[in-house]
Coordinates of C-alpha atoms in Angstrom, one line a residue:
X1 CA -8.5 -29.2 5.9
X2 CA -8.1 -32.9 6.8
X3 CA -7.3 -34.9 3.6
X4 CA -6.0 -32.0 1.7
X5 CA -3.2 -32.7 -0.8
X6 CA -0.4 -31.0 -2.3
X7 CA 0.2 -31.7 -6.0
X8 CA 3.5 -31.4 -7.8
X9 CA 3.5 -30.3 -11.4
X10 CA 6.1 -30.3 -14.1
X11 CA 7.2 -26.8 -15.4
X12 CA 8.5 -25.8 -18.9
X13 CA 11.2 -23.2 -19.2
X14 CA 13.9 -22.0 -16.8
X15 CA 13.4 -18.1 -16.6
X16 CA 12.0 -17.2 -13.2
X17 CA 9.1 -15.2 -14.8
X18 CA 9.1 -17.0 -18.1
X19 CA 8.2 -20.6 -17.2
X20 CA 4.9 -22.2 -17.3
X21 CA 3.3 -25.1 -15.4
X22 CA 2.2 -28.4 -17.3
X23 CA -1.1 -27.0 -18.4
X24 CA -2.8 -30.6 -18.5
X25 CA -1.8 -31.3 -14.9
X26 CA -2.7 -27.8 -13.9
X27 CA -6.1 -28.0 -15.4
X28 CA -6.8 -31.3 -13.9
X29 CA -5.8 -30.0 -10.4
X30 CA -8.0 -26.8 -10.8
X31 CA -11.0 -28.7 -12.1
X32 CA -10.7 -31.0 -9.0
X33 CA -10.5 -27.9 -6.7
X34 CA -13.4 -26.4 -8.5
X35 CA -15.5 -29.4 -7.6
X36 CA -14.4 -29.6 -4.0
X37 CA -14.8 -25.7 -3.5
X38 CA -12.1 -23.0 -3.3
X39 CA -12.1 -20.2 -0.8
X40 CA -9.0 -18.3 -2.3
X41 CA -6.7 -18.5 -5.2
X42 CA -3.2 -17.7 -4.2
X43 CA -0.8 -17.2 -7.0
X44 CA 2.9 -17.1 -5.5
X45 CA 4.5 -15.8 -8.8
X46 CA 5.2 -12.3 -9.7
X47 CA 2.1 -10.5 -11.2
X48 CA 3.9 -10.1 -14.6
X49 CA 5.1 -13.8 -14.7
X50 CA 3.7 -15.9 -17.5
X51 CA 2.9 -18.8 -15.0
X52 CA 0.7 -16.3 -12.9
X53 CA -1.3 -15.4 -16.1
X54 CA -1.6 -19.2 -17.0
X55 CA -3.0 -20.1 -13.4
X56 CA -5.5 -17.4 -13.3
X57 CA -6.7 -18.0 -16.9
X58 CA -7.2 -21.7 -16.3
X59 CA -8.8 -21.2 -12.8
X60 CA -11.3 -18.8 -14.3
X61 CA -12.0 -21.4 -17.2
X62 CA -12.4 -24.2 -14.5
X63 CA -15.1 -22.1 -13.0
X64 CA -13.3 -20.8 -10.0
X65 CA -14.6 -17.4 -8.9
X66 CA -12.7 -17.2 -5.6
X67 CA -10.8 -14.1 -4.6
X68 CA -7.4 -13.8 -6.3
X69 CA -4.4 -13.0 -4.0
X70 CA -1.0 -12.3 -5.5
X71 CA 2.6 -12.4 -4.2
X72 CA 5.5 -10.1 -5.1
X73 CA 9.1 -9.4 -4.2
X74 CA 9.8 -7.0 -7.0
X75 CA 11.0 -3.7 -5.2
X76 CA 12.4 -2.0 -8.3
X77 CA 9.9 -0.3 -10.7
X78 CA 11.2 -1.9 -14.0
X79 CA 9.8 -1.0 -17.3
X80 CA 7.7 -3.8 -18.9
X81 CA 7.3 -4.7 -22.5
X82 CA 3.8 -3.9 -23.8
X83 CA 2.6 -7.6 -23.7
X84 CA 3.9 -8.0 -20.1
X85 CA 2.5 -4.7 -19.0
X86 CA -1.0 -5.4 -20.2
X87 CA -1.1 -8.9 -18.6
X88 CA 0.2 -7.4 -15.3
X89 CA -2.4 -4.6 -15.4
X90 CA -5.1 -7.3 -16.0
X91 CA -3.9 -9.6 -13.0
X92 CA -3.7 -6.5 -10.7
X93 CA -7.2 -5.4 -11.6
X94 CA -8.6 -8.9 -10.8
X95 CA -6.7 -9.3 -7.7
X96 CA -8.4 -8.6 -4.2
X97 CA -5.2 -8.5 -2.3
X98 CA -1.5 -8.9 -2.3
X99 CA 1.1 -9.8 0.0
X100 CA 4.6 -8.4 -0.9
X101 CA 7.5 -9.2 1.3
X102 CA 8.7 -5.6 1.5
X103 CA 7.5 -2.1 1.5
X104 CA 9.0 -1.0 -1.6
X105 CA 7.4 -4.0 -3.5
X106 CA 4.2 -2.7 -2.1
X107 CA 4.8 0.8 -3.3
X108 CA 5.6 -0.7 -6.8
X109 CA 2.3 -2.5 -6.8
X110 CA 0.4 0.9 -6.0
X111 CA 2.2 2.7 -8.8
X112 CA 1.2 0.0 -11.3
X113 CA -2.4 0.6 -10.4
X114 CA -3.2 -2.1 -7.8
X115 CA -6.1 -1.0 -5.6
X116 CA -6.8 -4.0 -3.3
X117 CA -5.7 -4.9 0.2
X118 CA -1.9 -5.1 0.8
X119 CA -0.3 -6.9 3.7
X120 CA 3.4 -7.0 3.8
X121 CA 4.2 -10.6 4.9
X122 CA 7.8 -11.4 5.6
X123 CA 9.6 -14.5 4.4
X124 CA 9.4 -17.2 7.1
X125 CA 12.1 -18.7 9.1
X126 CA 12.1 -21.4 11.9
X127 CA 12.1 -23.0 14.2
X128 CA 12.9 -19.9 16.4
X129 CA 15.2 -21.0 19.2
X130 CA 17.9 -18.4 19.8
X131 CA 20.7 -20.1 21.7
X132 CA 22.8 -18.3 24.3
X133 CA 25.9 -16.7 22.7
X134 CA 29.2 -15.6 24.1
X135 CA 29.7 -12.1 25.2
X136 CA 32.1 -11.2 22.3
X137 CA 35.6 -11.5 21.3
X138 CA 38.6 -9.9 23.1
X139 CA 40.5 -7.6 20.8
X140 CA 43.1 -9.4 18.7
X141 CA 41.5 -12.8 19.0
X142 CA 40.5 -14.9 16.0
X143 CA 36.8 -14.4 15.1
X144 CA 34.8 -16.3 12.4
X145 CA 32.8 -14.1 9.9
X146 CA 30.2 -15.7 7.6
X147 CA 28.6 -15.0 4.2
X148 CA 25.7 -16.9 3.0
X149 CA 24.4 -16.6 -0.5
X150 CA 25.2 -16.9 -4.3
X151 CA 28.8 -16.0 -5.0
X152 CA 28.1 -13.2 -7.5
X153 CA 29.4 -9.6 -7.8
X154 CA 26.1 -8.0 -6.7
X155 CA 26.1 -10.0 -3.5
X156 CA 29.3 -8.3 -2.4
X157 CA 31.5 -11.2 -1.3
X158 CA 34.8 -9.5 -2.6
X159 CA 34.0 -6.4 -0.4
X160 CA 33.7 -8.7 2.6
X161 CA 36.9 -10.6 1.7
X162 CA 38.9 -7.3 1.5
X163 CA 37.4 -6.2 4.9
X164 CA 38.3 -9.4 6.7
X165 CA 41.7 -10.2 5.1
X166 CA 43.6 -7.2 6.8
X167 CA 42.1 -8.2 10.4
X168 CA 43.2 -11.8 10.4
X169 CA 39.7 -13.0 11.0
X170 CA 38.4 -16.4 9.6
X171 CA 35.9 -16.0 6.8
X172 CA 33.5 -18.8 5.6
X173 CA 31.5 -18.6 2.3
X174 CA 28.4 -20.8 2.3
X175 CA 27.1 -20.9 -1.3
X176 CA 28.3 -21.3 -4.8
X177 CA 28.5 -19.1 -7.8
X178 CA 30.6 -17.9 -10.6
X179 CA 32.7 -15.8 -8.5
X180 CA 34.2 -18.6 -6.5
X181 CA 37.5 -19.0 -8.4
X182 CA 38.1 -15.3 -8.4
X183 CA 37.6 -15.2 -4.6
X184 CA 40.0 -18.2 -4.0
X185 CA 42.7 -16.4 -6.0
X186 CA 42.1 -13.0 -4.3
X187 CA 42.3 -14.7 -0.8
X188 CA 45.7 -16.2 -1.8
X189 CA 46.9 -12.8 -3.0
X190 CA 45.8 -11.1 0.2
X191 CA 47.7 -13.8 2.3
X192 CA 44.4 -15.1 3.7
X193 CA 43.9 -18.3 1.9
X194 CA 44.4 -20.4 5.0
X195 CA 41.8 -18.4 6.8
X196 CA 39.1 -18.5 4.1
X197 CA 37.1 -21.5 3.6
X198 CA 34.2 -22.4 1.0
X199 CA 31.5 -24.6 2.6
X200 CA 29.4 -24.9 -0.5
X201 CA 25.7 -25.2 -0.6
X202 CA 24.3 -26.0 2.9
X203 CA 20.8 -26.8 4.1
X204 CA 19.0 -28.1 7.0
X205 CA 20.9 -29.1 10.1
X206 CA 24.3 -28.4 8.3
X207 CA 23.3 -24.9 7.6
X208 CA 22.1 -24.4 11.3
X209 CA 25.4 -25.8 12.5
X210 CA 27.2 -23.5 10.2
X211 CA 25.4 -20.4 11.6
X212 CA 26.2 -21.7 15.1
X213 CA 29.9 -21.7 14.2
X214 CA 29.9 -17.9 13.4
X215 CA 30.7 -14.8 15.4
X216 CA 29.1 -12.5 13.0
X217 CA 27.3 -12.6 9.6
X218 CA 27.7 -10.0 6.8
X219 CA 25.4 -9.3 3.9
X220 CA 27.4 -6.7 1.9
X221 CA 25.0 -6.6 -1.1
X222 CA 25.7 -4.1 -3.8
X223 CA 22.7 -2.6 -5.7
X224 CA 22.6 -2.5 -9.5
X225 CA 20.5 -0.9 -12.0
X226 CA 18.4 -4.2 -12.3
X227 CA 18.6 -5.7 -8.9
X228 CA 18.4 -5.1 -5.1
X229 CA 18.1 -7.3 -2.1
X230 CA 14.3 -8.3 -1.9
X231 CA 14.4 -9.5 1.6
X232 CA 17.6 -11.0 3.0
X233 CA 16.4 -14.2 4.7
X234 CA 20.0 -15.3 5.6
X235 CA 20.3 -12.2 7.9
X236 CA 17.2 -13.3 9.7
X237 CA 18.3 -17.0 9.8
X238 CA 21.7 -15.8 11.5
X239 CA 19.7 -13.7 14.0
X240 CA 17.6 -16.9 14.8
X241 CA 20.9 -18.5 15.8
X242 CA 21.9 -15.4 18.1
X243 CA 24.5 -14.2 15.4
X244 CA 24.8 -10.3 15.1
X245 CA 24.6 -9.1 11.6
X246 CA 26.1 -6.3 9.5
X247 CA 24.2 -5.6 6.3
X248 CA 24.5 -2.9 3.7
X249 CA 21.8 -0.5 2.7
X250 CA 20.6 -2.4 -0.3
X251 CA 16.9 -2.8 -1.1
X252 CA 14.9 -4.2 1.8
X253 CA 17.7 -5.1 4.2
X254 CA 17.4 -2.0 6.3
X255 CA 13.5 -2.6 6.5
X256 CA 14.0 -6.3 7.4
X257 CA 16.8 -5.8 9.9
X258 CA 15.7 -2.6 11.5
X259 CA 17.6 -1.9 14.7
X260 CA 18.9 -5.6 15.0
X261 CA 22.0 -5.0 12.9
X262 CA 24.6 -2.6 11.8
X263 CA 24.0 -0.7 8.4
X264 CA 26.9 0.2 6.1
X265 CA 27.0 1.9 2.8
X266 CA 27.2 -0.6 -0.2
X267 CA 30.9 -1.2 -1.4
X268 CA 32.5 0.8 1.6
X269 CA 35.2 -1.8 2.7
X270 CA 36.4 0.4 5.5
X271 CA 32.8 0.9 7.0
X272 CA 32.2 -2.8 6.6
X273 CA 35.3 -3.6 8.5
X274 CA 34.6 -1.2 11.3
X275 CA 31.1 -2.4 11.7
X276 CA 32.4 -5.9 12.1
X277 CA 34.9 -4.9 14.7
X278 CA 32.1 -3.3 16.7
X279 CA 29.8 -6.3 16.7
X280 CA 32.7 -8.6 17.6
X281 CA 34.4 -6.5 20.4
X282 CA 31.6 -4.2 21.9
X283 CA 30.0 -6.4 24.4
X284 CA 27.1 -4.0 25.2
X285 CA 26.4 -3.5 21.5
X286 CA 26.5 -7.2 20.8
X287 CA 24.1 -8.0 23.6
X288 CA 21.7 -5.2 22.4
X289 CA 21.8 -6.6 18.7
X290 CA 21.1 -10.0 19.8
X291 CA 18.2 -8.9 22.0
X292 CA 16.8 -6.8 19.1
X293 CA 17.2 -9.6 16.7
X294 CA 14.8 -11.8 18.7
X295 CA 11.9 -9.5 17.8
X296 CA 12.9 -9.6 14.1
X297 CA 13.0 -13.3 14.2
X298 CA 9.7 -13.6 16.0
X299 CA 8.0 -11.4 13.4
X300 CA 9.5 -13.7 10.7
X301 CA 8.6 -17.0 12.4
X302 CA 6.4 -19.4 10.6
X303 CA 3.6 -19.1 13.2
X304 CA 3.7 -15.3 12.8
X305 CA 3.8 -15.5 8.9
X306 CA 0.8 -17.9 9.0
X307 CA -1.2 -15.8 11.2
X308 CA -0.7 -12.7 8.9
X309 CA -1.5 -15.0 5.8
X310 CA -4.7 -16.3 7.4
X311 CA -5.8 -12.6 8.3
X312 CA -5.3 -11.7 4.7
X313 CA -7.3 -14.7 3.4
X314 CA -10.1 -14.0 5.9
X315 CA -10.3 -10.3 4.6
X316 CA -10.8 -11.2 1.1
X317 CA -12.9 -14.5 1.4
X318 CA -16.5 -13.7 0.4
X319 CA -17.8 -17.3 0.8
X320 CA -20.0 -16.0 3.5
X321 CA -21.1 -12.5 2.2
X322 CA -23.4 -11.8 5.0
X323 CA -20.5 -10.8 7.4
X324 CA -20.0 -7.7 5.4
X325 CA -23.3 -6.6 6.5
X326 CA -22.9 -7.3 10.2
X327 CA -19.5 -8.8 11.3
X328 CA -18.8 -9.8 14.8
X329 CA -20.5 -7.0 16.6
X330 CA -19.9 -4.3 13.9
X331 CA -22.9 -2.4 12.8
X332 CA -24.5 -3.1 9.5
X333 CA -23.0 -1.5 6.3
X334 CA -25.0 0.6 3.6
X335 CA -23.3 1.9 0.4
X336 CA -24.5 5.2 -1.1
X337 CA -23.5 6.0 -4.6
X338 CA -24.8 9.4 -6.2
X339 CA -24.6 9.1 -10.0
X340 CA -25.0 11.4 -12.8
X341 CA -24.7 9.8 -16.2
X342 CA -21.8 7.4 -17.4
X343 CA -23.5 4.0 -16.7
X344 CA -20.4 2.1 -17.8
X345 CA -18.3 3.6 -14.9
X346 CA -21.2 2.9 -12.6
X347 CA -21.3 -0.7 -13.7
X348 CA -17.7 -1.1 -12.8
X349 CA -18.1 0.5 -9.4
X350 CA -21.0 -1.8 -8.6
X351 CA -19.4 -4.9 -9.8
X352 CA -16.8 -4.7 -7.0
X353 CA -19.5 -4.6 -4.5
X354 CA -21.0 -7.9 -5.2
X355 CA -21.3 -9.9 -2.0
X356 CA -24.6 -9.1 -0.1
X357 CA -24.0 -5.4 0.5
X358 CA -27.1 -3.0 0.8
X359 CA -26.3 -0.5 -2.0
X360 CA -28.3 2.4 -3.0
X361 CA -27.8 4.3 -6.2
X362 CA -29.2 7.9 -6.3
X363 CA -29.6 8.9 -9.9
X364 CA -29.4 12.8 -10.3
X365 CA -29.6 12.3 -14.0
X366 CA -32.9 10.3 -14.1
X367 CA -31.4 8.0 -16.7
X368 CA -33.0 4.8 -17.8
X369 CA -29.4 3.4 -18.4
X370 CA -28.4 4.1 -14.8
X371 CA -31.7 2.5 -13.5
X372 CA -31.0 -0.6 -15.6
X373 CA -27.2 -0.7 -14.5
X374 CA -28.4 -0.4 -10.8
X375 CA -31.0 -3.2 -11.3
X376 CA -28.4 -5.7 -12.9
X377 CA -26.2 -5.2 -9.9
X378 CA -29.0 -5.8 -7.3
X379 CA -28.7 -2.3 -6.0
X380 CA -31.6 -0.1 -4.8
X381 CA -32.3 2.7 -7.4
X382 CA -33.6 6.0 -6.3
X383 CA -34.6 8.5 -8.9
X384 CA -33.8 11.9 -7.6
X385 CA -36.2 13.7 -10.1
X386 CA -33.7 16.4 -10.7
X387 CA -30.1 17.1 -10.3
X388 CA -30.0 17.7 -6.6
X389 CA -26.2 17.7 -6.1
X390 CA -24.1 15.4 -4.0
X391 CA -25.2 16.5 -0.6
X392 CA -28.8 16.2 -1.3
X393 CA -28.4 13.1 -3.0
X394 CA -26.6 11.4 -0.1
X395 CA -29.3 12.7 2.4
X396 CA -31.9 11.1 0.1
X397 CA -30.3 7.8 0.4
X398 CA -29.7 8.1 4.1
X399 CA -33.3 8.8 4.7
X400 CA -34.3 5.6 3.1
X401 CA -31.9 3.3 5.1
X402 CA -33.4 0.2 6.7
X403 CA -31.3 0.6 9.6
X404 CA -30.5 4.2 10.7
X405 CA -27.6 2.9 12.7
X406 CA -25.7 1.4 9.9
X407 CA -22.3 2.7 8.8
X408 CA -22.2 4.3 5.4
X409 CA -19.8 3.9 2.6
X410 CA -19.8 6.8 0.4
X411 CA -18.6 6.1 -3.1
X412 CA -18.2 8.1 -6.3
X413 CA -19.7 6.4 -9.3
X414 CA -16.1 6.6 -10.9
X415 CA -14.5 4.8 -8.0
X416 CA -13.8 1.3 -7.3
X417 CA -12.9 -0.5 -4.0
X418 CA -12.3 -4.1 -3.3
X419 CA -14.5 -6.0 -0.7
X420 CA -11.4 -6.8 1.3
X421 CA -10.6 -3.2 1.6
X422 CA -14.0 -2.3 2.7
X423 CA -13.9 -5.0 5.4
X424 CA -10.6 -3.9 6.6
X425 CA -11.8 -0.2 6.7
X426 CA -14.8 -1.3 8.8
X427 CA -12.5 -2.9 11.4
X428 CA -10.3 0.1 11.6
X429 CA -13.3 2.4 11.9
X430 CA -14.4 0.7 15.0
X431 CA -11.0 -0.1 16.3
X432 CA -10.8 3.1 18.3
X433 CA -13.4 5.4 20.0
X434 CA -15.0 8.3 18.4
X435 CA -13.8 7.9 14.9
X436 CA -16.3 9.6 12.5
X437 CA -14.9 8.4 9.1
X438 CA -12.0 6.6 7.5
X439 CA -10.7 6.7 4.0
X440 CA -8.0 4.6 1.9
X441 CA -5.5 6.0 -0.5
X442 CA -6.8 6.7 -4.0
X443 CA -5.1 6.3 -7.2
X444 CA -6.0 6.8 -11.0
X445 CA -6.5 3.7 -13.2
X446 CA -2.9 4.2 -14.3
X447 CA -1.7 4.3 -10.8
X448 CA -1.0 8.0 -10.2
X449 CA -1.6 8.8 -6.5
X450 CA -4.3 11.2 -5.6
X451 CA -4.2 13.3 -2.5
X452 CA -6.9 12.2 0.0
X453 CA -6.1 14.0 3.4
X454 CA -6.2 17.8 3.3
X455 CA -5.9 20.7 5.7
X456 CA -9.3 22.5 6.4
X457 CA -9.6 25.7 4.3
X458 CA -9.0 28.8 6.4
X459 CA -8.3 32.3 5.5
X460 CA -4.7 32.1 7.0
X461 CA -4.2 28.8 5.3
X462 CA -4.9 30.3 2.0
X463 CA -2.0 32.8 2.5
X464 CA 0.3 30.1 3.8
X465 CA -0.3 28.2 0.7
X466 CA 0.2 31.3 -1.6
X467 CA 3.6 31.8 0.2
X468 CA 4.6 28.1 -0.5
X469 CA 4.3 27.2 3.2
X470 CA 1.1 25.0 2.7
X471 CA 3.3 21.8 3.3
X472 CA 3.5 22.6 6.8
X473 CA -0.1 22.5 7.5
X474 CA -1.5 19.4 9.0
X475 CA -4.3 17.3 7.2
X476 CA -7.6 17.8 8.8
X477 CA -10.3 16.1 6.7
X478 CA -10.5 13.4 4.0
X479 CA -12.3 13.7 0.7
X480 CA -15.7 12.1 0.1
X481 CA -15.1 10.1 -3.0
X482 CA -14.3 6.9 -1.0
X483 CA -15.2 7.5 2.5
X484 CA -16.7 5.1 5.2
X485 CA -18.7 7.1 7.8
X486 CA -19.5 5.9 11.2
X487 CA -23.4 5.5 11.8
X488 CA -23.2 6.7 15.3
X489 CA -21.6 9.9 14.0
X490 CA -24.2 10.4 11.4
X491 CA -26.9 10.0 14.0
X492 CA -25.2 12.5 16.3
X493 CA -23.9 15.1 13.8
X494 CA -26.7 14.8 11.1
X495 CA -26.4 14.6 7.4
X496 CA -24.8 16.8 4.9
X497 CA -25.7 20.5 4.5
X498 CA -27.7 20.6 1.2
X499 CA -26.8 24.3 0.5
X500 CA -23.6 22.9 -0.9
X501 CA -24.4 21.5 -4.4
X502 CA -21.0 20.0 -5.3
X503 CA -17.8 20.1 -3.3
X504 CA -17.1 21.1 0.3
X505 CA -19.9 19.2 1.6
X506 CA -17.7 16.5 3.2
X507 CA -15.4 19.2 4.5
X508 CA -18.2 21.0 6.2
X509 CA -19.7 17.7 7.7
X510 CA -16.4 16.8 9.0
X511 CA -15.9 20.3 10.6
X512 CA -19.2 19.7 12.4
X513 CA -18.1 16.2 13.5
X514 CA -14.8 17.5 14.9
X515 CA -16.8 20.1 17.0
X516 CA -18.7 17.3 18.4
X517 CA -15.5 15.5 19.4
X518 CA -15.1 13.1 16.5
X519 CA -11.9 12.2 14.7
X520 CA -10.9 11.1 11.3
X521 CA -8.4 8.5 9.9
X522 CA -6.5 8.0 6.6
X523 CA -4.9 4.7 5.8
X524 CA -2.4 4.9 3.0
X525 CA -1.9 1.0 3.2
X526 CA -5.3 0.5 1.8
X527 CA -6.4 1.8 -1.7
X528 CA -9.1 2.5 -4.0
X529 CA -9.2 3.4 -7.7
X530 CA -10.9 6.9 -8.5
X531 CA -11.0 8.2 -12.2
X532 CA -11.8 11.7 -11.0
X533 CA -14.1 14.2 -12.7
X534 CA -15.4 11.5 -14.9
X535 CA -19.1 12.1 -14.2
X536 CA -21.2 15.1 -14.8
X537 CA -20.1 18.0 -17.1
X538 CA -16.9 17.4 -19.1
X539 CA -16.1 21.0 -18.8
X540 CA -13.0 21.6 -16.4
X541 CA -13.8 25.3 -16.2
X542 CA -17.4 24.6 -15.2
X543 CA -16.1 22.1 -12.4
X544 CA -13.7 24.9 -11.3
X545 CA -16.4 27.4 -11.0
X546 CA -18.4 25.0 -9.0
X547 CA -15.4 24.3 -6.7
X548 CA -14.8 27.8 -5.9
X549 CA -18.5 28.6 -5.4
X550 CA -18.6 25.8 -2.8
X551 CA -15.4 27.2 -1.3
X552 CA -16.8 30.7 -0.9
X553 CA -19.9 29.3 0.7
X554 CA -17.9 27.2 2.9
X555 CA -15.6 30.1 4.2
X556 CA -18.6 32.4 4.5
X557 CA -20.4 30.0 6.6
X558 CA -17.5 29.4 9.1
X559 CA -15.7 32.8 8.7
X560 CA -18.2 35.3 7.4
X561 CA -17.7 37.8 4.6
X562 CA -14.6 39.1 5.8
X563 CA -13.1 35.7 6.0
X564 CA -13.9 35.1 2.4
X565 CA -12.1 38.5 1.4
X566 CA -9.0 37.3 3.4
X567 CA -9.2 33.7 1.9
X568 CA -10.1 34.7 -1.6
X569 CA -7.3 37.4 -1.9
X570 CA -4.9 34.8 -0.6
X571 CA -5.9 32.3 -3.3
X572 CA -5.8 34.8 -6.0
X573 CA -2.3 35.9 -4.8
X574 CA -1.2 32.5 -5.0
X575 CA -2.5 32.1 -8.6
X576 CA -0.7 35.5 -9.6
X577 CA 2.5 34.3 -8.1
X578 CA 2.4 31.0 -10.0
X579 CA 1.6 32.9 -13.2
X580 CA 4.7 34.9 -12.6
X581 CA 7.1 32.0 -12.3
X582 CA 5.4 29.7 -14.7
X583 CA 5.3 31.7 -18.0
X584 CA 4.0 28.8 -20.0
X585 CA 1.0 28.4 -18.0
X586 CA 0.5 32.0 -17.3
X587 CA -2.8 32.4 -19.1
X588 CA -4.2 29.3 -17.2
X589 CA -3.3 30.8 -13.8
X590 CA -4.6 34.3 -14.6
X591 CA -7.8 32.9 -15.9
X592 CA -8.2 30.8 -12.7
X593 CA -7.4 33.8 -10.5
X594 CA -10.2 35.7 -12.3
X595 CA -12.6 32.9 -11.8
X596 CA -11.9 32.8 -8.0
X597 CA -12.2 36.6 -7.7
X598 CA -15.6 36.3 -9.4
X599 CA -16.7 33.3 -7.5
X600 CA -20.3 33.5 -6.0
X601 CA -21.5 31.3 -3.2
X602 CA -24.6 29.0 -3.4
X603 CA -26.7 31.5 -1.4
X604 CA -26.7 32.8 2.4
X605 CA -25.0 30.2 4.4
X606 CA -26.1 31.5 7.9
X607 CA -24.1 33.1 10.6
X608 CA -20.2 32.4 11.0
X609 CA -19.5 29.4 12.8
X610 CA -16.7 28.2 14.9
X611 CA -13.3 28.0 13.3
X612 CA -12.4 24.5 12.0
X613 CA -8.8 25.4 12.9

């Protein structure tokens, strides 16, 4: 905005994750921001950093309730001390989105329980003006190799020195560090002292000129137990100058460089020397790498980074909650939650949905506490009058929708999903034709991944699973604990089959939708939190009996009684095989096999239908 200012603050402490900002100056800046209005709070510190916790606490104290966005580059899943782990979990729970600079860092966030929107945003370089380069060096000519970064063992400068010395190439180190004296001595010992120079710290035009003087850049980083490369900006900067690069397989380097450079194993001096010879003397390879490099540099250019950042902010900014109802031509949105007890879990689920959404809570337990919880959240409360099961509860809410064309977010009362994730799911649902439903990844509160996409149950599939071949089956449907359903698909396919009390109802609906020509999508880059089995009966054996009763009803509906005989025998055979190879869990598997063999469906399900494949 015009007139915006950037405020500089003092810091106390020198540890990258242990320092704090001047609390007085920070408080004044946040109070001023609160008065002027805040759309997004972006904390560009690691989620476990003391400074990140300080900013969030003071922002909340200043009355700022804008969505929180976090940054991370940490791509190693390090063990945190208890106080640090607690504050990290708290920040990850509060955050609506995060923008790690590499995919491994995104995976670490998920493992630590983050359920918000993630967008991998690379570090920026620029301006992007790739000058023309020579076609390469004739064999035997003097070439100039560069290294940019801190001169420390983990950055691998000694490996590069060893590779270059025997080839009579020139080598230039840009950077300082504790290993400089050792490198100078080693260069003299190798007889390469007159061909190795140390340029020191470079920046601005001096750094650009240094890149332009090179024939190739090497990033020979060596992973350690506590460190790997988190991005490798120097490699992208070299590509921006049209300089081909050779990098080691360390951390995010292969992800960032892709096909624009040659990869070598860390510490392999011979492989490093050979890769440098190729980029120097193979004209066609050099030309291809420079061309591929332009795509990498463009993706990391400041305009491209800014566009990604802006999309992320727009996805989480709830300043105008109404767009979640009807955004830029998208159908309106309704949320349906079928509850049975546990009002404290429902409260957390509904708290995530504040922002003008049309939310209906169907109460199968007819509980005063559930009614009160729904009322406090501004949700529409529907007393089912009896425990109707999930399918009938959903249909009850669908029948009461204000707009029958609205998309429907099905949400279990023990699941939580951020508004930014909901918004992104809506965009993707309508991003291609005939998509009936989409689902994000799901994780437990402690970060454990839960399987969302499954193959359709079939008689043959049960035997493949029993024989250990189930991994080769392709997923066909997504589970309904967090599932966004296309309103047009609901209108065409109809509601859920109420003969399924619990489990398999979403599977059956998706079979019917597939037969009508609709597809489904699963997006592992988006995530929700799902406790799982936290509502209803706390008896796992009863839940298992309900599951197999629904499975039998499903199989008999689509494959008939013979289909269930084949399917059930396959599942029982699988449990018996597992009992044979897992003696410590033998009793558990045998009991499960017995329950499956005794499973009774929920009544006559009609004539066999078409196979779901």
